[in-house]
XYZ file of C-alpha atoms in Angstrom:
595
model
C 16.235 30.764 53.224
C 13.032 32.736 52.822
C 14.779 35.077 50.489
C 15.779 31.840 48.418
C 12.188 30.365 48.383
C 10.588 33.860 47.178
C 12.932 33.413 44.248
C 12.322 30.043 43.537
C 8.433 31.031 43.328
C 8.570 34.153 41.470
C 10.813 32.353 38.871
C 8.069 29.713 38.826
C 5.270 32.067 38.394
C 7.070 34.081 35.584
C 7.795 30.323 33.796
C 3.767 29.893 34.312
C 2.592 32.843 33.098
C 5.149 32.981 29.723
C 3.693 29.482 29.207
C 0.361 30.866 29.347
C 0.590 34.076 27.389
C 2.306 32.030 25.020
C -0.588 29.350 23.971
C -2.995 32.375 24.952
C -1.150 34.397 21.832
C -0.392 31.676 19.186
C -4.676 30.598 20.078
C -5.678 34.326 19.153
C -3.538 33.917 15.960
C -5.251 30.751 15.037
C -8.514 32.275 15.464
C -7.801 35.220 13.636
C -7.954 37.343 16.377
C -4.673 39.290 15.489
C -5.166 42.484 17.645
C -5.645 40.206 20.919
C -2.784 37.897 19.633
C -0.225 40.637 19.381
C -0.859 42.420 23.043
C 0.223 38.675 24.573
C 3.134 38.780 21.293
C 4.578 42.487 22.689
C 4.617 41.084 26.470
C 6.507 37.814 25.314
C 9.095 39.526 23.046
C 9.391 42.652 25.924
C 10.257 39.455 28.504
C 12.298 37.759 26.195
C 13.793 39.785 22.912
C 16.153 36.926 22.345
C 13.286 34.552 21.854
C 12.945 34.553 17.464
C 9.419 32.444 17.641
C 8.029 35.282 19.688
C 9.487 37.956 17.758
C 8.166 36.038 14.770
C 4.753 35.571 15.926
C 4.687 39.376 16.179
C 6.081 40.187 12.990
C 3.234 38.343 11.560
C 0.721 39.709 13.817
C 1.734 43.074 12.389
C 0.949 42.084 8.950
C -1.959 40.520 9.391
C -3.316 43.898 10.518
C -1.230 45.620 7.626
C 0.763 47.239 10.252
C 3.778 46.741 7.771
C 5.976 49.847 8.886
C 5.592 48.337 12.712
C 7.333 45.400 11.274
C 10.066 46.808 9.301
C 10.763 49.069 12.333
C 10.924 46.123 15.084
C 13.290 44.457 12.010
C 15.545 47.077 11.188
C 15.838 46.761 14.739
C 16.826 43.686 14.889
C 19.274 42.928 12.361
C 21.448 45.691 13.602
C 22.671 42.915 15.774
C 25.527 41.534 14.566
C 24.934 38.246 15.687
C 20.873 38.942 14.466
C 19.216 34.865 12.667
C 19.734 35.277 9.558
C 15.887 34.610 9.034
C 15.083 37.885 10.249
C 16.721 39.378 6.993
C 14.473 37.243 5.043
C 11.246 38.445 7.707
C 11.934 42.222 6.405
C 12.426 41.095 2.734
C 9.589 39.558 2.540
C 7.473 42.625 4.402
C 8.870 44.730 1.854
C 7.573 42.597 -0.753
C 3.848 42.596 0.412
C 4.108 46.366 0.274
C 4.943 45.711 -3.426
C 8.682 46.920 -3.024
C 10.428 44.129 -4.369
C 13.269 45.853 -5.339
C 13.784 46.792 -1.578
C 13.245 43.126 -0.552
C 16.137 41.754 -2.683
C 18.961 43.228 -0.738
C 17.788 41.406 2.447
C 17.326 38.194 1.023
C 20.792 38.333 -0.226
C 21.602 39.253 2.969
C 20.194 36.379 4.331
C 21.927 34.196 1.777
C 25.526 36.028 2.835
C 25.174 34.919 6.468
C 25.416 31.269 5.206
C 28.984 32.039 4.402
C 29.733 32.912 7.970
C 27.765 29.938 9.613
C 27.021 27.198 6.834
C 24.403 26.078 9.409
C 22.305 28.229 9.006
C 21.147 26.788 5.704
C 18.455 24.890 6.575
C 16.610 27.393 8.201
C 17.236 30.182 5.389
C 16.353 27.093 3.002
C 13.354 26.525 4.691
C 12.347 30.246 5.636
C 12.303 30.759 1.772
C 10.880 27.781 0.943
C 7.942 29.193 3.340
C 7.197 32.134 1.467
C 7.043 30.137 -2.007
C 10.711 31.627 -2.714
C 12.449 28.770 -4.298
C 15.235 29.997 -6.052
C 16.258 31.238 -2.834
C 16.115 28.187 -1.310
C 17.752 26.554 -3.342
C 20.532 28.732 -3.491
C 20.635 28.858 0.214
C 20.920 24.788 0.623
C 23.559 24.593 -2.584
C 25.966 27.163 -0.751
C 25.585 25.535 2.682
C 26.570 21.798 1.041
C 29.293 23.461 -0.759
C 30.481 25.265 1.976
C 30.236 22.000 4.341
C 30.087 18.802 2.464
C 28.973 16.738 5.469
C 25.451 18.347 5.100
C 22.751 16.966 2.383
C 19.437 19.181 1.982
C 18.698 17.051 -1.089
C 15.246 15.945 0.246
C 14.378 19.452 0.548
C 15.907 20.456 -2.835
C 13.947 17.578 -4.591
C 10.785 18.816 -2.994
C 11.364 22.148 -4.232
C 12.262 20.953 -7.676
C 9.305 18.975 -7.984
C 7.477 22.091 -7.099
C 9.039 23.926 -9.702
C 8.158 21.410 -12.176
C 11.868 20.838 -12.770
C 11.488 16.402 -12.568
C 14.897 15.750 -13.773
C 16.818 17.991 -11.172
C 14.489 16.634 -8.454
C 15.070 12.655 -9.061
C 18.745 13.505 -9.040
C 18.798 14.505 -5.732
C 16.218 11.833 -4.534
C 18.540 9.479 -6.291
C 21.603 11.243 -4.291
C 19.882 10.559 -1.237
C 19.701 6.950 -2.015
C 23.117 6.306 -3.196
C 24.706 8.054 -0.087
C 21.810 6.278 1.721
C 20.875 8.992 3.943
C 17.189 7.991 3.839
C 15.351 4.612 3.033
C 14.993 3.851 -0.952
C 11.034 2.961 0.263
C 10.524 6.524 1.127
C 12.156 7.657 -1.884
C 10.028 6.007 -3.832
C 6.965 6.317 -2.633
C 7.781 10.616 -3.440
C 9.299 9.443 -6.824
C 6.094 7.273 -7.882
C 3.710 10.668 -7.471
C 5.207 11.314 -10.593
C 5.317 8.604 -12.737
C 2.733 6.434 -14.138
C 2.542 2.667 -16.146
C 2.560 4.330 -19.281
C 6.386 4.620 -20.838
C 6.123 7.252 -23.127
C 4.495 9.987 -20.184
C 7.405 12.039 -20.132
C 8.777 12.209 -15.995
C 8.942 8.238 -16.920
C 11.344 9.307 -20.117
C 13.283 11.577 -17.545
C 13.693 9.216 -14.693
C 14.841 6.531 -16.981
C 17.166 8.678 -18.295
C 18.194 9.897 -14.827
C 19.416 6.632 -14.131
C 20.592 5.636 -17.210
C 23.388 8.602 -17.323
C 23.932 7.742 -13.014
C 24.668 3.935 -14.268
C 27.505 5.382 -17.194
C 28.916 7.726 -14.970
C 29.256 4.875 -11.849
C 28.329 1.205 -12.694
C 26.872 0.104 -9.722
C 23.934 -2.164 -9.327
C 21.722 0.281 -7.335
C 20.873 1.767 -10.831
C 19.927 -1.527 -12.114
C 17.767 -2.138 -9.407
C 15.846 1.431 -9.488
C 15.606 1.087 -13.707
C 14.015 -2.650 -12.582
C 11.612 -0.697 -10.425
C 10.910 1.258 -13.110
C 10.412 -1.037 -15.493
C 8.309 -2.992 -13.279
C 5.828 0.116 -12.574
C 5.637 0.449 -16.125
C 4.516 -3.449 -16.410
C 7.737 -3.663 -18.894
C 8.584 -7.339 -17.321
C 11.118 -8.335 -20.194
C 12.898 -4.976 -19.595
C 12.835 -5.678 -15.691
C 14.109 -9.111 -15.711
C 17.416 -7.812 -18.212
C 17.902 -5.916 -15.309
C 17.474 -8.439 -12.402
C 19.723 -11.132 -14.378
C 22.571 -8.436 -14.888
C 22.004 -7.798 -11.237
C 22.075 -12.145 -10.383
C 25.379 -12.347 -12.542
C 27.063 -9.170 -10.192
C 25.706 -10.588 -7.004
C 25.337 -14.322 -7.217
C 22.271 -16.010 -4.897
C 22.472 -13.044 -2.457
C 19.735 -10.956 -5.213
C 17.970 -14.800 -5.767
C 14.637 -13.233 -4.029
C 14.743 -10.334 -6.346
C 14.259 -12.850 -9.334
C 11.546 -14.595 -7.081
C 9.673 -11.188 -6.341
C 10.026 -10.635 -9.986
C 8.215 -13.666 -11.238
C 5.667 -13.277 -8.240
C 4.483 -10.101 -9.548
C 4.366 -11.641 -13.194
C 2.349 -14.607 -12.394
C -0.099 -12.369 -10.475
C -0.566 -10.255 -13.404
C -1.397 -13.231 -15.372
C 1.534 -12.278 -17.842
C 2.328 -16.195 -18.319
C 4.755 -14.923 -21.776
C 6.913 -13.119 -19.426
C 7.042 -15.552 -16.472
C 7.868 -18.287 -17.937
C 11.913 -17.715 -19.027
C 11.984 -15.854 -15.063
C 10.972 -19.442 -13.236
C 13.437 -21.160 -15.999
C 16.339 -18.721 -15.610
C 15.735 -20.053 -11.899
C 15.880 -23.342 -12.476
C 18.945 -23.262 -14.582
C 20.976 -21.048 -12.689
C 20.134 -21.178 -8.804
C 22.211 -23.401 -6.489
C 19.422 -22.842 -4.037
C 17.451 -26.399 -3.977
C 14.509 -24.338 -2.152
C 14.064 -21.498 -4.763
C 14.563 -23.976 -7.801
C 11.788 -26.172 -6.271
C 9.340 -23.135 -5.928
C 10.205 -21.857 -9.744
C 9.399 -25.306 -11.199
C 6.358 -25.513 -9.226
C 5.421 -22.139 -10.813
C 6.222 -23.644 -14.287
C 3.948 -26.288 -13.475
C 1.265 -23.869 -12.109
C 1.988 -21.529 -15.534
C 0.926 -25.281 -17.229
C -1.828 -26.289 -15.697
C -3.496 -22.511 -16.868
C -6.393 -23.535 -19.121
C -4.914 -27.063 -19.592
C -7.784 -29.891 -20.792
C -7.492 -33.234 -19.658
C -5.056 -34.982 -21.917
C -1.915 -32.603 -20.765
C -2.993 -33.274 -16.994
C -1.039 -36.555 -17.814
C 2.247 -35.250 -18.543
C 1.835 -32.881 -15.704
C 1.412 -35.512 -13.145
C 4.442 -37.125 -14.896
C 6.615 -33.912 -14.176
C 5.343 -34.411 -10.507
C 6.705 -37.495 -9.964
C 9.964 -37.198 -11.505
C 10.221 -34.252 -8.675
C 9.413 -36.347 -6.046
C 11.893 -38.834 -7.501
C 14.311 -35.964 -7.130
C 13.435 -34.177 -3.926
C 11.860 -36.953 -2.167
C 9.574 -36.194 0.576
C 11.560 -34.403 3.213
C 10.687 -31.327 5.373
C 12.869 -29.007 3.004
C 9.941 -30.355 0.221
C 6.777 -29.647 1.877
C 5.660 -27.175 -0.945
C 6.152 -30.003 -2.793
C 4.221 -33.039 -1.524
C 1.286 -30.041 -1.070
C 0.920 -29.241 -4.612
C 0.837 -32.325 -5.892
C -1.868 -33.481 -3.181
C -3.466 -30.228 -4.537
C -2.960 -30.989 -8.333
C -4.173 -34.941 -7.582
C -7.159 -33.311 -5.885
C -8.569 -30.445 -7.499
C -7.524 -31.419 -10.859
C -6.958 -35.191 -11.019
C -10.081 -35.489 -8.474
C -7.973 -37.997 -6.705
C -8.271 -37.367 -3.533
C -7.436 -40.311 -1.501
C -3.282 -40.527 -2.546
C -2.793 -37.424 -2.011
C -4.551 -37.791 1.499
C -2.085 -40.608 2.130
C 0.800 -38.417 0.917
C 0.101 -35.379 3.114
C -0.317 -37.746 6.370
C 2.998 -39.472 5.254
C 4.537 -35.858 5.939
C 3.057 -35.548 9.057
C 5.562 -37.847 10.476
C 8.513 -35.920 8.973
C 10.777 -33.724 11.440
C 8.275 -30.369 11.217
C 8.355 -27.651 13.284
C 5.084 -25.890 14.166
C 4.646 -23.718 11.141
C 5.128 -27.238 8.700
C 2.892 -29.319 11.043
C 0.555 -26.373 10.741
C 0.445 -25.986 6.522
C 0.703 -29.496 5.795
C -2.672 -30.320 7.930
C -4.196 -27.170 6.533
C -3.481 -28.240 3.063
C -5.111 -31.808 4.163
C -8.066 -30.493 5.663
C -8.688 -28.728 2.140
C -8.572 -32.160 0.712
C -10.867 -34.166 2.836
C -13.524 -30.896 2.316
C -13.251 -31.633 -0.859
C -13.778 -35.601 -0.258
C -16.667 -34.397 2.164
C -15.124 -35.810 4.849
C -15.998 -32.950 6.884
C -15.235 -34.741 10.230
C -11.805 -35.235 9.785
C -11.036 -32.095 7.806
C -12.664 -30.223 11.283
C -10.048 -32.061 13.837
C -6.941 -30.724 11.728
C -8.392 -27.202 11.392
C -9.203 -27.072 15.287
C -5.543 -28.495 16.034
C -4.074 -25.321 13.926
C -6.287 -23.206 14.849
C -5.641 -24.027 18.543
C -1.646 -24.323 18.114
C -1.546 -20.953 16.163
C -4.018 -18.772 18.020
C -2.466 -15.648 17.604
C -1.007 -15.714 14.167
C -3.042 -15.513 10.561
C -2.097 -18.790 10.178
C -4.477 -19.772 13.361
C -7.161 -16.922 12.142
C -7.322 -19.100 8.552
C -7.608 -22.175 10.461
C -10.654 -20.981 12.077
C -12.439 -19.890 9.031
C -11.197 -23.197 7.059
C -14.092 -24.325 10.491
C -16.533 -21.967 9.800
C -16.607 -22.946 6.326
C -16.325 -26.453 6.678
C -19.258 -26.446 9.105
C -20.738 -24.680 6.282
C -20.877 -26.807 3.991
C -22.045 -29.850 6.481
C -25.062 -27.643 7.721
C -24.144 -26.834 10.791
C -24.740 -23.379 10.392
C -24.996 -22.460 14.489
C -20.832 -23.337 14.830
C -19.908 -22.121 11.770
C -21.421 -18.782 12.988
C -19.822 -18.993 16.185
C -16.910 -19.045 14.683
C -17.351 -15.734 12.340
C -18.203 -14.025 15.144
C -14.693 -14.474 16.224
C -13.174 -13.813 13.200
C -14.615 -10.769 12.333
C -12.202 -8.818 14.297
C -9.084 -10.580 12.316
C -5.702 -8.815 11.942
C -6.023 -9.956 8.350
C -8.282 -7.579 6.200
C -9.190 -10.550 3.625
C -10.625 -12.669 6.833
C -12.246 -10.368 8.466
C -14.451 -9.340 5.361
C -14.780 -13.151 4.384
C -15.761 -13.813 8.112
C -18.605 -11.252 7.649
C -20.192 -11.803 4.438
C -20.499 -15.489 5.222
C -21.528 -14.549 8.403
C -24.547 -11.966 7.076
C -25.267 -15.018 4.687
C -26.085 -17.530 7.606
C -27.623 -15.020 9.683
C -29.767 -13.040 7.508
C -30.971 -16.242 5.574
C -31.591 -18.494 9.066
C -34.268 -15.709 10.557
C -36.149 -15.670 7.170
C -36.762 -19.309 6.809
C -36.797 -21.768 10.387
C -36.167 -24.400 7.540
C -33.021 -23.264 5.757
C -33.904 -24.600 3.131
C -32.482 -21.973 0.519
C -29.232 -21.647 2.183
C -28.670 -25.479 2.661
C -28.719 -25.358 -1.551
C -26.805 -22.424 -1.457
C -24.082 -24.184 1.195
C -24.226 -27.393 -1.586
C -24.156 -24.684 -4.310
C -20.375 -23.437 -3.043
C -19.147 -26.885 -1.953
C -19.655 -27.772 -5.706
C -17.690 -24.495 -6.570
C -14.989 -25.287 -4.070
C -14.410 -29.070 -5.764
C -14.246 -27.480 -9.144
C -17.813 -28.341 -9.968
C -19.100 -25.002 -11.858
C -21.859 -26.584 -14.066
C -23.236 -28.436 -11.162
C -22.942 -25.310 -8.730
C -24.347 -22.589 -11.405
C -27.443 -25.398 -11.639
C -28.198 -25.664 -8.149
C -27.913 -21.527 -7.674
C -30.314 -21.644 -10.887
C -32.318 -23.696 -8.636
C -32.566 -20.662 -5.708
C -33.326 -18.226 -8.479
C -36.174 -19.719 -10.039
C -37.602 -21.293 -6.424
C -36.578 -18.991 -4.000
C -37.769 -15.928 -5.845
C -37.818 -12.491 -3.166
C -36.112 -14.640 -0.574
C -32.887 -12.810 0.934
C -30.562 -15.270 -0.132
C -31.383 -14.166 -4.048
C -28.627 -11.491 -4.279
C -26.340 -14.056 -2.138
C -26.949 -16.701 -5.329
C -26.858 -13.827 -8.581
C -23.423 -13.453 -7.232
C -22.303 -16.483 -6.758
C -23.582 -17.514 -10.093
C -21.982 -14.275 -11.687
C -18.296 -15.353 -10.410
C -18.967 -19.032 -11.698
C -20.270 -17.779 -15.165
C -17.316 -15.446 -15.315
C -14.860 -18.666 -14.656
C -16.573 -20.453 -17.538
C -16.297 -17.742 -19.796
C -19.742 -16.977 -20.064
C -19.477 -13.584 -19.524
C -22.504 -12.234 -20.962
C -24.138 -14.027 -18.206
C -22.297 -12.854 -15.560
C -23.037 -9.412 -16.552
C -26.529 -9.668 -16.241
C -26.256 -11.123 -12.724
C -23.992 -8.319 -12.038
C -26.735 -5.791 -13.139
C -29.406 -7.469 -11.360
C -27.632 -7.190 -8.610
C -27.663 -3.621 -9.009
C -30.890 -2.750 -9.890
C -32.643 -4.558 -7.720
C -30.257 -4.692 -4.606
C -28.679 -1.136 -4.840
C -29.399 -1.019 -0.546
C -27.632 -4.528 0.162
C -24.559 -5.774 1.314
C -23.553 -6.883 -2.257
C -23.794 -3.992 -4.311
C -20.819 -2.669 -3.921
C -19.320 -6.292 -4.873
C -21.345 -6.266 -7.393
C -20.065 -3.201 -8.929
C -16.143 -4.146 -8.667
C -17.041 -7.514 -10.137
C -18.766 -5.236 -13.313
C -15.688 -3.140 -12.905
C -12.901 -5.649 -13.295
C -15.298 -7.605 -15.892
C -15.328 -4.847 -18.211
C -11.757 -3.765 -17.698
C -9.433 -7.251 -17.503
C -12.255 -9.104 -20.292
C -14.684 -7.018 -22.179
C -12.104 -4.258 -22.574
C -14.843 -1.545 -22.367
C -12.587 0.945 -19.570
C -15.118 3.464 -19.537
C -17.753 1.513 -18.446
C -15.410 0.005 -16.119
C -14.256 3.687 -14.977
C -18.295 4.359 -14.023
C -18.546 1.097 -11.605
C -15.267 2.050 -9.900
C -16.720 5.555 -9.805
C -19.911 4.202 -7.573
C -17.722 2.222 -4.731
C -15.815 5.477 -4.107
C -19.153 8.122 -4.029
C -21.585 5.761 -2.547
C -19.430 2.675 -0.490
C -16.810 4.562 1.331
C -16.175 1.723 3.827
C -15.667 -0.894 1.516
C -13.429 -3.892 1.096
C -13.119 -2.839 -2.664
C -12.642 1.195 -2.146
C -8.850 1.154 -2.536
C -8.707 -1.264 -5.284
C -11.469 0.799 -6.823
C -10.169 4.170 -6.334
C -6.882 2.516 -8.264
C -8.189 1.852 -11.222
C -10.263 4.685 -11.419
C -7.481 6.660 -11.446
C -5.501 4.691 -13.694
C -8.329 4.390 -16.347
C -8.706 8.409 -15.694
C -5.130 8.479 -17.002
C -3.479 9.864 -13.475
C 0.024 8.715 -11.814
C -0.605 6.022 -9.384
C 1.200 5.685 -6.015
């Protein structure tokens, strides 16, 4: 028994201090401290010669301290085992080659590549041992046998990798696009590697290759994978027409089962402003989709694609199309997106608020479950804001907000108070609430939560009166019911009375963005600058920049102006809402491939 105990503990102790000399050895190596790291790396292998990250760790040990003939001796060694890892062929190869033998070194990487033919397994790690040492043909030859010699095995992430690397694009997407087709990885990952090398532009020539890629993949096997990667592509490449002759070829192979593809499609259209393009997307929708749902949302887009710079006299036969489809649709749960639009076209265009009011309430006594209950009284809080009924709009936030609590949904509800207290003056709850929200889930809140919050705050210990920021609270309740010429008057007011005050940058902003919506975008460019110059330190400059940014890139068509204000956010506001955006179109304007 005692004799079985001492064994037990020796065994122990010997497991303890491997473990030890091991980290000890590999730390040394780190640190550069070879000589130290290869005493612990001759213990380990002497213990245990069958261990190859040991004997590997002292191979390298020896050349780091040049001690190259130590090396090939411990490897000539070695591979006079007939059952020696076929790595350690590569090992002495490659320890001829930093003697500047190359000639010896070939022999034992085709040695290495041999022993594939005896265990077709050992591919990936002669793949990836020569992939190591920046030896890509080798690789490459070493994954190729192994799949040829056993089919069941697919090393075409690795080979596309090491295509890429060789600057060989059109052997690389094949075998990402292999990957796909025999969906051994997710086509999100593939992409994401794929996109590195692309940009928008379709001439850049690794767009040329992938579209021809995929154009010889769809001749050779017609399936509609291809069409959806050259829709992808087209779609990168902002080529919308292109992309939707791919998604309808797609609808007519698959029926309503691709239906959110053509959604997606127009999504991204209408975000882009490309109104042309949209347009026949929503009415291919309409015309061909059994889905009542999805035909309801297109023409609601149409409508939306309308109402874009519409005056007055067309709101008439817009309101018309409204009606005739609630005459159609009726007001049913399955048509909430419906009855809120129109409340929000009656509203905010119409300025009509009280039948739309009377709509959205008629809804609330529909069968809804607690996401509809939750939108529709969302949507009609929004309207009574607008009718500055602030009262009522604050009971159907609270109810949401309370109902919803943990969900974006309840988050939005909760700023919908804050801003609706706001706007009444209460400035004390509204901050209460930001407080909350300024730990959101959703990015967008949280950094709406805080600037409003900084507003109130900052403005409220300057002046016990408030009497800057109460204008300034009437200034964006104007903005929010469509107002501008009122709201840009009252901020005009601030400027010219409120001159030093804190709440100055707060208004050239606001101003800016309001200036910008009417068009008057010399204007806005001098609030921008102002901004700038004279509040480089505050919490707005760096929104003052992307505003300048995206002014003189989507409007004034100046890019390399636009290029220097993106440039700012990412040297000088690191944490900022904008840097991503900005670093984006810095890099596009700069001409690289975007991912």
């Amino acid at each position: 028994m005692r004799y079985f105990l001492f064994l037990i503990t020796y065994s122990l102790f010997q497991t303890f201090t491997c473990a030890q000399e091991d980290f000890l050895a590999k730390q040394y190596f780190n640190d550069g401290e070879y000589e130290k790291a290869l005493v612990f790396y001759e213990k380990l292998v002497a213990k245990s010669p069958r261990r190859t990250d040991y004997a590997e760790g002292l191979i390298a040990s020896y050349q780091q301290l040049e001690r190259y003939t130590d090396a090939e001796t411990f490897l000539l060694k070695k591979i006079e085992d007939p059952y020696a890892f076929p790595t350690f062929f590569i090992e002495l190869g490659y320890n001829y080659t930093l003697q500047d033998q190359p000639e010896k070194a070939l022999g034992f990487y085709e040695q290495a590549i041999q022993k594939i033919n005896e265990n077709p397994n050992f591919g990936y790690s002669v793949g990836y041992r020569f992939q190591k040492y920046a030896l890509l043909d080798y690789a490459i030859q070493a994954y190729n046998k192994a799949m040829e010699l056993k089919p069941d095995l697919n090393y075409d992430f690795q080979l596309a990798r090491i295509y890429g690397e060789k600057g060989d694009v059109e052997k690389m997407y094949s075998s990402y696009l292999n990957l796909i087709y025999e969906g051994r990885t997710s086509r999100s990952n593939v992409l994401r590697n794929i996109d590195d090398f692309i940009s928008e532009d379709p001439a850049n020539t690794n767009n040329v290759l992938l579209k021809k890629v995929l154009l010889k993949k769809a001749q050779k096997d017609p399936d509609v994978l291809w069409n959806e990667l050259l829709s992808w592509l087209f779609i990168q490449q902002k080529q919308y027409n292109s992309a939707f002759n791919q998604e309808k070829a797609i609808y007519k192979r698959t029926g309503e089962s691709s239906l959110d593809r053509l959604e997606n499609l127009g999504q991204i259209v209408l975000e882009e402003k490309n109104y042309t393009s949209a347009i026949p997307i929503f009415e291919y929708i309409v015309e061909n989709s059994n889905n009542p749902v999805a035909k309801l949302n297109a023409q609601l887009h149409l409508i939306d694609i309308e109402l874009e710079g519409t005056d007055r006299k067309k709101l008439e036969s817009v309101e018309k199309k409204f009606q005739a489809l609630v005459t159609e649709y009726g007001v049913q749960s399955r048509s909430l997106q419906l009855q809120i639009a129109y409340g929000n076209f009656l509203t905010f265009k119409k300025e009509n608020p009280k039948p739309a009011i009377a709509m959205l309430k008629e809804c609330l006594v529909l069968p809804l479950g607690r996401m509809g209950v939750a939108y529709v009284k969302l949507a009609l809080g929004d309207i009574l804001v607008y009718d500055q009924k602030f009262n009522q709009a604050l009971i159907y936030f609270t109810q949401v907000q309370k109902s919803l609590k943990n969900d974006v949904l309840g988050q939005d509800a909760r700023f919908k108070v804050a801003q609706t207290s706001f706007y009444k003056g209460d400035f004390d709850w509204a901050l209460t609430q930001l407080k909350v929200l300024r730990g959101s889930t959703s990015q967008l809140i949280a950094n709406d939560a805080m600037q409003l919050s900084l507003l109130i705050s900052d403005n409220s210990l300057e002046d016990s009166t408030q009497t800057a920021l109460k204008k300034y609270a009437r200034a964006d309740l104007l903005a929010y019911q469509n107002k501008n010429r009122e709201a840009i008057e009252t901020l005009e007011d601030i400027l010219e009375n409120h001159k030093g005050e804190k709440i100055e940058d707060e208004a050239l902003l606001k101003q800016g963005e309001l200036l910008e919506a009417q068009k008057s975008y010399e204007a806005a460019e001098f609030n921008y600058k102002k901004i700038i110059a004279f509040y480089a330190d505050g919490i707005l400059a760096d929104d003052a920049h992307f505003a300048l940014g995206e002014l003189y890139r989507n409007i004034l068509g100046q890019p390399e102006k636009a290029k220097t204000q993106y440039e700012k956010i990412i040297y000088n506001y690191q944490d900022s809402y904008y840097f991503p955006k900005a670093r984006k179109h810095f890099r596009m304007l700069r001409g690289d491939a975007i991912n």
